[in-house]
mmCIF file of C-alpha atoms in Angstrom:
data_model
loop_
_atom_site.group_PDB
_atom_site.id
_atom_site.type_symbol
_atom_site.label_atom_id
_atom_site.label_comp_id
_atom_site.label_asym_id
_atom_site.label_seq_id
_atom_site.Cartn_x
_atom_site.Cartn_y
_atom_site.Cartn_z
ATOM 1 C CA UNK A 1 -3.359 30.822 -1.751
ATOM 2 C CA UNK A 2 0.106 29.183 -2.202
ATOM 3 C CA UNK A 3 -0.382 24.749 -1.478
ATOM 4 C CA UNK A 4 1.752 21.926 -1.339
ATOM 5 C CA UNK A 5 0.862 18.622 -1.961
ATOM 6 C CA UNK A 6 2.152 15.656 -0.047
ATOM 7 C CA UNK A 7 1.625 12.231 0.494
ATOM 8 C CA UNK A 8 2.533 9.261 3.065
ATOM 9 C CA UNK A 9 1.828 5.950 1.558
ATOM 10 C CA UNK A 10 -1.003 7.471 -0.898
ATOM 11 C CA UNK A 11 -2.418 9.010 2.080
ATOM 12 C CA UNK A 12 -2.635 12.715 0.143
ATOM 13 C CA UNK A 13 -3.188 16.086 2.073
ATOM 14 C CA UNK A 14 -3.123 19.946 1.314
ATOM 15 C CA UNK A 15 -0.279 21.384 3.421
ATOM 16 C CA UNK A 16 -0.756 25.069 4.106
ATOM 17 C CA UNK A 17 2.128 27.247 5.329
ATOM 18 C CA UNK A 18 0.169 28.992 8.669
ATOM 19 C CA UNK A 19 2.899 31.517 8.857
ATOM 20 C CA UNK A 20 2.064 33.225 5.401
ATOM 21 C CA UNK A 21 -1.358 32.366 4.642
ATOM 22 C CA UNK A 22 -4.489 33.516 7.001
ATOM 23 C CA UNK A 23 -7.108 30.651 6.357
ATOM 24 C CA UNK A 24 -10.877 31.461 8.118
ATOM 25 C CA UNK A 25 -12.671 29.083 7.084
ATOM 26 C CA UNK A 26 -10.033 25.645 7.537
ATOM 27 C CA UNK A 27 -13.590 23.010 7.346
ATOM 28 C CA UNK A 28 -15.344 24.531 3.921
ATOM 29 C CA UNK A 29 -11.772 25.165 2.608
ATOM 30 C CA UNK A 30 -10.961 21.485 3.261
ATOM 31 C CA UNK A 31 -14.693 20.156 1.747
ATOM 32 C CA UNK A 32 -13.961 22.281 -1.192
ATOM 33 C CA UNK A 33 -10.388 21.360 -1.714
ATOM 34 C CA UNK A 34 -10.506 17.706 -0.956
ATOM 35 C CA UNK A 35 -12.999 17.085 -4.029
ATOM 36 C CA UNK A 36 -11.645 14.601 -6.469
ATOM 37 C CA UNK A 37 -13.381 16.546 -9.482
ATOM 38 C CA UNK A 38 -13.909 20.067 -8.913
ATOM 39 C CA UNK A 39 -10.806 20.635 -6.232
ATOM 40 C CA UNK A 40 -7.619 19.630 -6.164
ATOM 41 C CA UNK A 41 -7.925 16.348 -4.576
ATOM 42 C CA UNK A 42 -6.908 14.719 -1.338
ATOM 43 C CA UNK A 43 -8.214 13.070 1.908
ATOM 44 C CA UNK A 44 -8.243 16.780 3.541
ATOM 45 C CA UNK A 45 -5.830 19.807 4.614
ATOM 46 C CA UNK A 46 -3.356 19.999 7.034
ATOM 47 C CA UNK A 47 -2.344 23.774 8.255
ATOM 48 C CA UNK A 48 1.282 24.220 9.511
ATOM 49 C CA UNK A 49 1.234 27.391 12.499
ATOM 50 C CA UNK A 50 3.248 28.097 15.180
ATOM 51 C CA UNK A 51 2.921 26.935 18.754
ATOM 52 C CA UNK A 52 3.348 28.434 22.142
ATOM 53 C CA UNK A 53 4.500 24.537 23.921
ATOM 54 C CA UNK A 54 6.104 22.945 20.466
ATOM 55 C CA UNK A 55 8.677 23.690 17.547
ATOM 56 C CA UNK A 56 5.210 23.750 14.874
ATOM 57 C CA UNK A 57 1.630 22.973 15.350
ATOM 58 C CA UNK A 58 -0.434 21.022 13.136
ATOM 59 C CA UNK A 59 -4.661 21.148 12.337
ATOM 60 C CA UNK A 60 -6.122 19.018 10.138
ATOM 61 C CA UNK A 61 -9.197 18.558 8.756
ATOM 62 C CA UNK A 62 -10.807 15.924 6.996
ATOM 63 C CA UNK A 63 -12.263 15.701 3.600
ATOM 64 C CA UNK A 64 -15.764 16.443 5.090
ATOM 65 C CA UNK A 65 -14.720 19.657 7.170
ATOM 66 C CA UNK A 66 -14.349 18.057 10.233
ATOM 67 C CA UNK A 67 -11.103 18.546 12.264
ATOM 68 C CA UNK A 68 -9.107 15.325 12.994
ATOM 69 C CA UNK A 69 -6.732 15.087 16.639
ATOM 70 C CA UNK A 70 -4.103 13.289 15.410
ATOM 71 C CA UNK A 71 -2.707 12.071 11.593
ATOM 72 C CA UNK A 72 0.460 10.100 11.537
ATOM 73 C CA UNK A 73 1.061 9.824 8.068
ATOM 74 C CA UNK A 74 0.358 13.475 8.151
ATOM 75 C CA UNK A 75 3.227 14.333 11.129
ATOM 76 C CA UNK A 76 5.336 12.750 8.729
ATOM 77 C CA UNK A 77 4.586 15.176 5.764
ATOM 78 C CA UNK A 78 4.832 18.081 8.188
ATOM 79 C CA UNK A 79 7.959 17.065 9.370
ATOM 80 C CA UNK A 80 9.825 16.578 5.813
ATOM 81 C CA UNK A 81 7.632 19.680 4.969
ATOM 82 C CA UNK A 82 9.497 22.061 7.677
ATOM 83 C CA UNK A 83 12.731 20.757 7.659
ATOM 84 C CA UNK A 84 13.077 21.004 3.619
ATOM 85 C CA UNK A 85 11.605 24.166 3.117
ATOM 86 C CA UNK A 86 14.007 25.799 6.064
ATOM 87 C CA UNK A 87 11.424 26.564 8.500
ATOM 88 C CA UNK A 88 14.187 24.699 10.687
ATOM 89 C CA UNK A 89 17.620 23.256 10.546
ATOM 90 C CA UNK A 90 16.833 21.103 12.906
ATOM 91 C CA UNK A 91 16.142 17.758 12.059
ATOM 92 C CA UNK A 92 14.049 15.959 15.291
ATOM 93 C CA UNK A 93 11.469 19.029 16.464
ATOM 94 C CA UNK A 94 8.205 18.724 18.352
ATOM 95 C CA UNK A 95 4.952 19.001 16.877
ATOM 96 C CA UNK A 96 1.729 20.341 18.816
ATOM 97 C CA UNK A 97 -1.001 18.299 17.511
ATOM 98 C CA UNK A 98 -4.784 18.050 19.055
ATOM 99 C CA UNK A 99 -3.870 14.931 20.067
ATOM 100 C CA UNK A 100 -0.914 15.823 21.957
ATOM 101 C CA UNK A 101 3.358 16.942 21.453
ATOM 102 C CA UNK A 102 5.088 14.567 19.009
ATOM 103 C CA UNK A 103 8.516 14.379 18.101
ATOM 104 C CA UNK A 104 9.871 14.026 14.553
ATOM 105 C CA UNK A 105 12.948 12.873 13.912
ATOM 106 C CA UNK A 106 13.926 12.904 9.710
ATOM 107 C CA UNK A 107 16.644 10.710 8.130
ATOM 108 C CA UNK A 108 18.264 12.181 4.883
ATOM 109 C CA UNK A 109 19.689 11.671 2.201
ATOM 110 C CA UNK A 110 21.966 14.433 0.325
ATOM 111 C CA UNK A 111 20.198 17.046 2.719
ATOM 112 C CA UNK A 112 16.622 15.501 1.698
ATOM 113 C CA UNK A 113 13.987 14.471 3.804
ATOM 114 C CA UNK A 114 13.498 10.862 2.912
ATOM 115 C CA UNK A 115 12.035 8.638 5.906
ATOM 116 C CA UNK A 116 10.455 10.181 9.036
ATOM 117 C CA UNK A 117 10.130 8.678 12.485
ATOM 118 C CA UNK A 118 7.181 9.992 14.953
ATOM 119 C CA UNK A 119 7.154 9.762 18.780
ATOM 120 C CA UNK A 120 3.436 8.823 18.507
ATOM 121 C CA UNK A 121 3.255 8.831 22.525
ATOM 122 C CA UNK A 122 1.410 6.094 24.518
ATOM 123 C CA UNK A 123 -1.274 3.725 23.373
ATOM 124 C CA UNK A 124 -4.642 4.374 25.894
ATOM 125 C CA UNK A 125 -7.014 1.452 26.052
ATOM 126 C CA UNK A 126 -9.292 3.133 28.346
ATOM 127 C CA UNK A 127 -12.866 3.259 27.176
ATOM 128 C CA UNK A 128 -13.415 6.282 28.489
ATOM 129 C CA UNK A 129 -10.478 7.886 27.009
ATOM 130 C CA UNK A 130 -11.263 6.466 23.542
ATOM 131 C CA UNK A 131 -13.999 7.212 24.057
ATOM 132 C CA UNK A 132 -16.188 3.937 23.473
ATOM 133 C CA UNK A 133 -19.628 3.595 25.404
ATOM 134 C CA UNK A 134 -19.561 -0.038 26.253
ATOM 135 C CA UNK A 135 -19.973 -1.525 29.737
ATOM 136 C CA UNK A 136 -16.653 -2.088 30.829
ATOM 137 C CA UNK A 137 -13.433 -0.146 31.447
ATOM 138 C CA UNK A 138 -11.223 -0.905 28.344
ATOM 139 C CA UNK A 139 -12.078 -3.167 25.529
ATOM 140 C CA UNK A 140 -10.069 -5.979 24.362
ATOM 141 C CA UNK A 141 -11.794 -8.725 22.120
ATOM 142 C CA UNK A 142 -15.030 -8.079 23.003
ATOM 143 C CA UNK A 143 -18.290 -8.646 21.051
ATOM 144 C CA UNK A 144 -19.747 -5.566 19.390
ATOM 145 C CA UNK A 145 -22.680 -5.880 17.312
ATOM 146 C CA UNK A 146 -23.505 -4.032 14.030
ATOM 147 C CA UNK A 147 -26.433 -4.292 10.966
ATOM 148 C CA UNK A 148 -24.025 -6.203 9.113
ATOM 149 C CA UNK A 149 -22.741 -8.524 11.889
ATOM 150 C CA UNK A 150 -21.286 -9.176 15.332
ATOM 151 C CA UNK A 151 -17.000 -8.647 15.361
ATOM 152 C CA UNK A 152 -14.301 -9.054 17.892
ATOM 153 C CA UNK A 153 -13.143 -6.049 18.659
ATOM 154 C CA UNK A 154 -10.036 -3.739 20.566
ATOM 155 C CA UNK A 155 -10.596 -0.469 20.657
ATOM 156 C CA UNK A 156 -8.076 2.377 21.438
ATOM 157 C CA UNK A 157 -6.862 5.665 21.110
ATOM 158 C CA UNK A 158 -3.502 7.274 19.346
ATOM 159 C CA UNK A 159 -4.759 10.642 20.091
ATOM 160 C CA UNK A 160 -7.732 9.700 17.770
ATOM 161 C CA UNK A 161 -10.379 6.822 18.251
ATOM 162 C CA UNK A 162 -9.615 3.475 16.691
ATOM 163 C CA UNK A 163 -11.445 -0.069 16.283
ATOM 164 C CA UNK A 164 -9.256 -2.929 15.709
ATOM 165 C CA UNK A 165 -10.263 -5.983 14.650
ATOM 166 C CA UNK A 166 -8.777 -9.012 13.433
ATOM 167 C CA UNK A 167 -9.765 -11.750 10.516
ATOM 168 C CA UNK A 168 -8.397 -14.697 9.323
ATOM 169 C CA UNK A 169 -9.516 -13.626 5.727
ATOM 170 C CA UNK A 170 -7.245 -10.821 3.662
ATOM 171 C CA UNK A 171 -8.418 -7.511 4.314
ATOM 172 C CA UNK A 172 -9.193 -7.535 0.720
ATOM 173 C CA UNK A 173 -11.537 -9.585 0.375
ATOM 174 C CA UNK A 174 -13.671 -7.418 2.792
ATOM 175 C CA UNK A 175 -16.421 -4.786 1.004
ATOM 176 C CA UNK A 176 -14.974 -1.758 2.913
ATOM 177 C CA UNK A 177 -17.671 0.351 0.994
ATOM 178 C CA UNK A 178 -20.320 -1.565 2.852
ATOM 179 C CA UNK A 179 -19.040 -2.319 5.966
ATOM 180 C CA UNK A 180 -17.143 0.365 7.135
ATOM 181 C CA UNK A 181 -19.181 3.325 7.697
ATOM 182 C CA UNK A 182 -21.418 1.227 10.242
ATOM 183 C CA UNK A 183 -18.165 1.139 12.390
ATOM 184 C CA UNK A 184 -17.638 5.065 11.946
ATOM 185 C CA UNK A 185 -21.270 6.116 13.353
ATOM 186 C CA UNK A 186 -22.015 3.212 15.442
ATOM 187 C CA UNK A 187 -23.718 4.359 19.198
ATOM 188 C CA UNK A 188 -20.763 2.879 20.946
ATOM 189 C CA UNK A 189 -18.056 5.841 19.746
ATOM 190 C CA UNK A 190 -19.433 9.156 20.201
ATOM 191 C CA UNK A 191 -16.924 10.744 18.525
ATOM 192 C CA UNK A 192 -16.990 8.385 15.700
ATOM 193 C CA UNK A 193 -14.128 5.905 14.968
ATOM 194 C CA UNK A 194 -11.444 4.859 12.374
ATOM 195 C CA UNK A 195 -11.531 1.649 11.992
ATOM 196 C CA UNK A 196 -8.564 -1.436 10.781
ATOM 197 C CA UNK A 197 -8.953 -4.553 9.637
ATOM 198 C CA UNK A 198 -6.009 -6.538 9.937
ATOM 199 C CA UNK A 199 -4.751 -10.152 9.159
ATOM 200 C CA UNK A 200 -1.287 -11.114 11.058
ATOM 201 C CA UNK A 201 0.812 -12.996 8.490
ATOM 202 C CA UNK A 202 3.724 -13.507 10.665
ATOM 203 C CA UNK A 203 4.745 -12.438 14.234
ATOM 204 C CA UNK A 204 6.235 -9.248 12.816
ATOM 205 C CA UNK A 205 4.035 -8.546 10.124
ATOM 206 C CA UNK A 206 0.380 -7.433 9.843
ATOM 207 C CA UNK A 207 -1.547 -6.467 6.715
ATOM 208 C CA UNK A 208 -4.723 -3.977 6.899
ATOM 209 C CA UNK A 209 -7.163 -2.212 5.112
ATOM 210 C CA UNK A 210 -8.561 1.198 7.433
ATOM 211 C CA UNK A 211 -11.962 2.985 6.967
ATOM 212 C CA UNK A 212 -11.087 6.561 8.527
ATOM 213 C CA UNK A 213 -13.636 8.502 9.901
ATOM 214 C CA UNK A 214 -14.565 11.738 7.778
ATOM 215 C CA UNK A 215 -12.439 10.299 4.707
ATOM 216 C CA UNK A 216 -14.158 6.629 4.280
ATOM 217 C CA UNK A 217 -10.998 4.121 2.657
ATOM 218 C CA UNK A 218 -7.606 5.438 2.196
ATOM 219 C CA UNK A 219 -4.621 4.249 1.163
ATOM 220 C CA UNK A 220 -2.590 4.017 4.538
ATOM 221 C CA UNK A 221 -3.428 5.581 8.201
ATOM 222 C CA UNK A 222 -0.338 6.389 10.419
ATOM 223 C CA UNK A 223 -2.268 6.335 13.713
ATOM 224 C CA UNK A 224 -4.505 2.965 12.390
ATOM 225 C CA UNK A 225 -1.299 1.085 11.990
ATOM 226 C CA UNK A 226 0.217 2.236 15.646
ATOM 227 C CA UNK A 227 -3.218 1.255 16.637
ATOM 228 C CA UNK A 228 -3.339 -2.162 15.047
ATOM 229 C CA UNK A 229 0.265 -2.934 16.428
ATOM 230 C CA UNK A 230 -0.704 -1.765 20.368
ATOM 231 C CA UNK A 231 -3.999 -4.309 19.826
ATOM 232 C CA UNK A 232 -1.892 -6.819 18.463
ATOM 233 C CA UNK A 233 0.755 -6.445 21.143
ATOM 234 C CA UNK A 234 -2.194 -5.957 24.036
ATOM 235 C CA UNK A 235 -3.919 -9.214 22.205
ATOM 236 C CA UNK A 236 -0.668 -11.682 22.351
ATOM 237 C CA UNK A 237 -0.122 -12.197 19.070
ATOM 238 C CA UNK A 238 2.799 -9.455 18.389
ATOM 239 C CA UNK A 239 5.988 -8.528 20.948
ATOM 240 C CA UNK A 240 7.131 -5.454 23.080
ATOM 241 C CA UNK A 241 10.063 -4.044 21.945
ATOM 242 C CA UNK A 242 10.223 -5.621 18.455
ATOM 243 C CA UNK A 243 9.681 -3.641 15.144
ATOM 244 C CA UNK A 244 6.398 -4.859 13.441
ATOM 245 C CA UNK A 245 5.919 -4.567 9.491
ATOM 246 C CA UNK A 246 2.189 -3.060 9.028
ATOM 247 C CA UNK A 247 1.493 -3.599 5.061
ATOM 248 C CA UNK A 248 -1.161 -1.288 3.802
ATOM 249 C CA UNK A 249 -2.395 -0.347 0.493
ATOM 250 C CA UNK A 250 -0.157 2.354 -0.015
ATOM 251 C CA UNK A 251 2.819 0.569 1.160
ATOM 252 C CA UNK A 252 4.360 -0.015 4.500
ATOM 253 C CA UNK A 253 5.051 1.418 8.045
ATOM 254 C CA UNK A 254 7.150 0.041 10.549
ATOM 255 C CA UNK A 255 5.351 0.196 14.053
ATOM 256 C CA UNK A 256 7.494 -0.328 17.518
ATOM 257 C CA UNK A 257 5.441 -1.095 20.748
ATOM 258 C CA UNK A 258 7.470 -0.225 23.908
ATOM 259 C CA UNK A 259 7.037 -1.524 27.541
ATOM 260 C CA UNK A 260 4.810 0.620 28.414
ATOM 261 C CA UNK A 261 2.891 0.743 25.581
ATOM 262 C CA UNK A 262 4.503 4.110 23.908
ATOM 263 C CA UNK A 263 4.419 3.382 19.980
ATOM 264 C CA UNK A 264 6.872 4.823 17.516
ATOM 265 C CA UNK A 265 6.498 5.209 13.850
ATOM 266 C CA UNK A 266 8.783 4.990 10.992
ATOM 267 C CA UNK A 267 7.814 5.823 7.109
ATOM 268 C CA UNK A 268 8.216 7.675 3.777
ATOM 269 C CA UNK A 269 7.178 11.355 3.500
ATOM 270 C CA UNK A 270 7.182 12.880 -0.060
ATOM 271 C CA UNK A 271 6.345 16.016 -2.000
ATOM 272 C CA UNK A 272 3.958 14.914 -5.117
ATOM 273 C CA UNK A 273 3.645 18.964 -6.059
ATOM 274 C CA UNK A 274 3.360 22.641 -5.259
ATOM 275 C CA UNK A 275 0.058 24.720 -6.621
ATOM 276 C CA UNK A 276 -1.775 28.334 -6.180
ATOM 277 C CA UNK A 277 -5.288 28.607 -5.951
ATOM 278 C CA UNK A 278 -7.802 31.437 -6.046
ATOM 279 C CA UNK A 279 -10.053 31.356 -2.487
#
């Protein structure tokens, strides 16, 4: 099986042309592949197929076989991913994702995919949407308690679950290790949750640190930093309509919340290499 690996900020997937390769087993391929050691490495597989209601359709799966809605950074690499290995000339295309149509839009340079821009679609703060059992319709700095403390929390959904909360500390100071996966399988999200930390260091600038469900720490999550900017925007402490700087460990998006709450996305997409493996 032909692979090509790509990346978004360090955020590293195995992208899987659909239209040539037959994959029937997409969760043990992506356990076996994502291993650091013994695979080739990566935070899981994303498989590029046609659609019947979009351009392309996207499935992803995490590195512990189970199949994520939505992945931002990931959209990103898909778009570059089609549009530079002629599986369109077009360069803005839709994108059928679990967790709804995108559109891409790339920006070249000398015929090269370099930034990508994502219609990531409308921020839902509806607990049961999310979904998040607490007892009350959407959740915006409330108290939820965990074995290693009670946090202020805002939880919503970018086509995937997310739980935002913000510190005065840096993000790095945090023990992600520790804390994290008792946001990922606490009671309240059913379906499990990513979770961001996040610091505002200016009123267009956040830093965070994310702990994605299925994948533990990565570098940078696409849908945790539109997340984190809807939360920030719903909280006060960021602006509609204004382009906000999301700094993450990989390096940075730029996140704009709309009027109604619909969140666009704008980052690097690149190709780190191409490989063949025996299934």
């Amino acid at each position: 099986m032909k692979f090509t690996k790509m990346q978004g900020l360090g955020n590293d997937y195995i992208y899987i042309n659909g239209f040539k390769e037959d994959i029937k087993n997409p969760a043990e391929l992506s356990i076996r592949l994502s291993e650091r050691h013994f695979g080739v490495g990566s935070d899981g597989i994303i498989i590029i197929l046609p659609s019947d209601v979009a351009d392309f359709r996207m499935r992803m799966f995490n590195a512990d076989g189970s199949e994520g809605r939505m992945c931002g950074n990931g959209a990103r690499c898909v778009a570059k991913y089609c549009h530079d290995k002629k599986l369109t000339d077009k360069t803005t295309f839709t994108l059928e994702t679990l967790g709804g149509i995108k559109t891409l839009s790339c920006f070249l340079e000398n015929g090269v995919t370099k930034t990508v821009s994502v219609d990531m679609g409308r921020a839902e703060f509806r607990a049961a949407e999310i979904p998040v059992l607490l007892d009350c319709d959407e959740v915006i700095s409330k108290p939820l308690s965990t074995p290693v403390g009670e946090y202020t929390v805002t939880c919503v959904s970018m086509g995937n679950p997310h739980c935002v909360i913000f510190t005065e500390c840096s993000p790095s100071e945090l023990e992600l290790d520790r804390i994290g996966p008792h946001f990922e399988n606490h009671e309240a999200f059913p379906e499990r949750v990513n979770t961001e930390f996040i610091r505002q260091l200016d009123e267009s600038t956040l830093e965070m640190r994310v702990w994605e469900r299925g994948s533990g720490e990565t570098l940078a999550c696409g849908t945790g930093a539109c997340a984190a900017v809807a939360a920030a925007v719903r909280n006060g402490l960021c602006q509609k309509n204004q382009e906000i700087c999301v700094r993450l460990l990989g390096g940075e998006l730029y996140i704009t919340c709309s009027e109604d709450y619909s969140i666009t996305m704008r980052g690097p997409a690149e190709f780190s290499y191409e490989g063949e493996i025996e299934l």
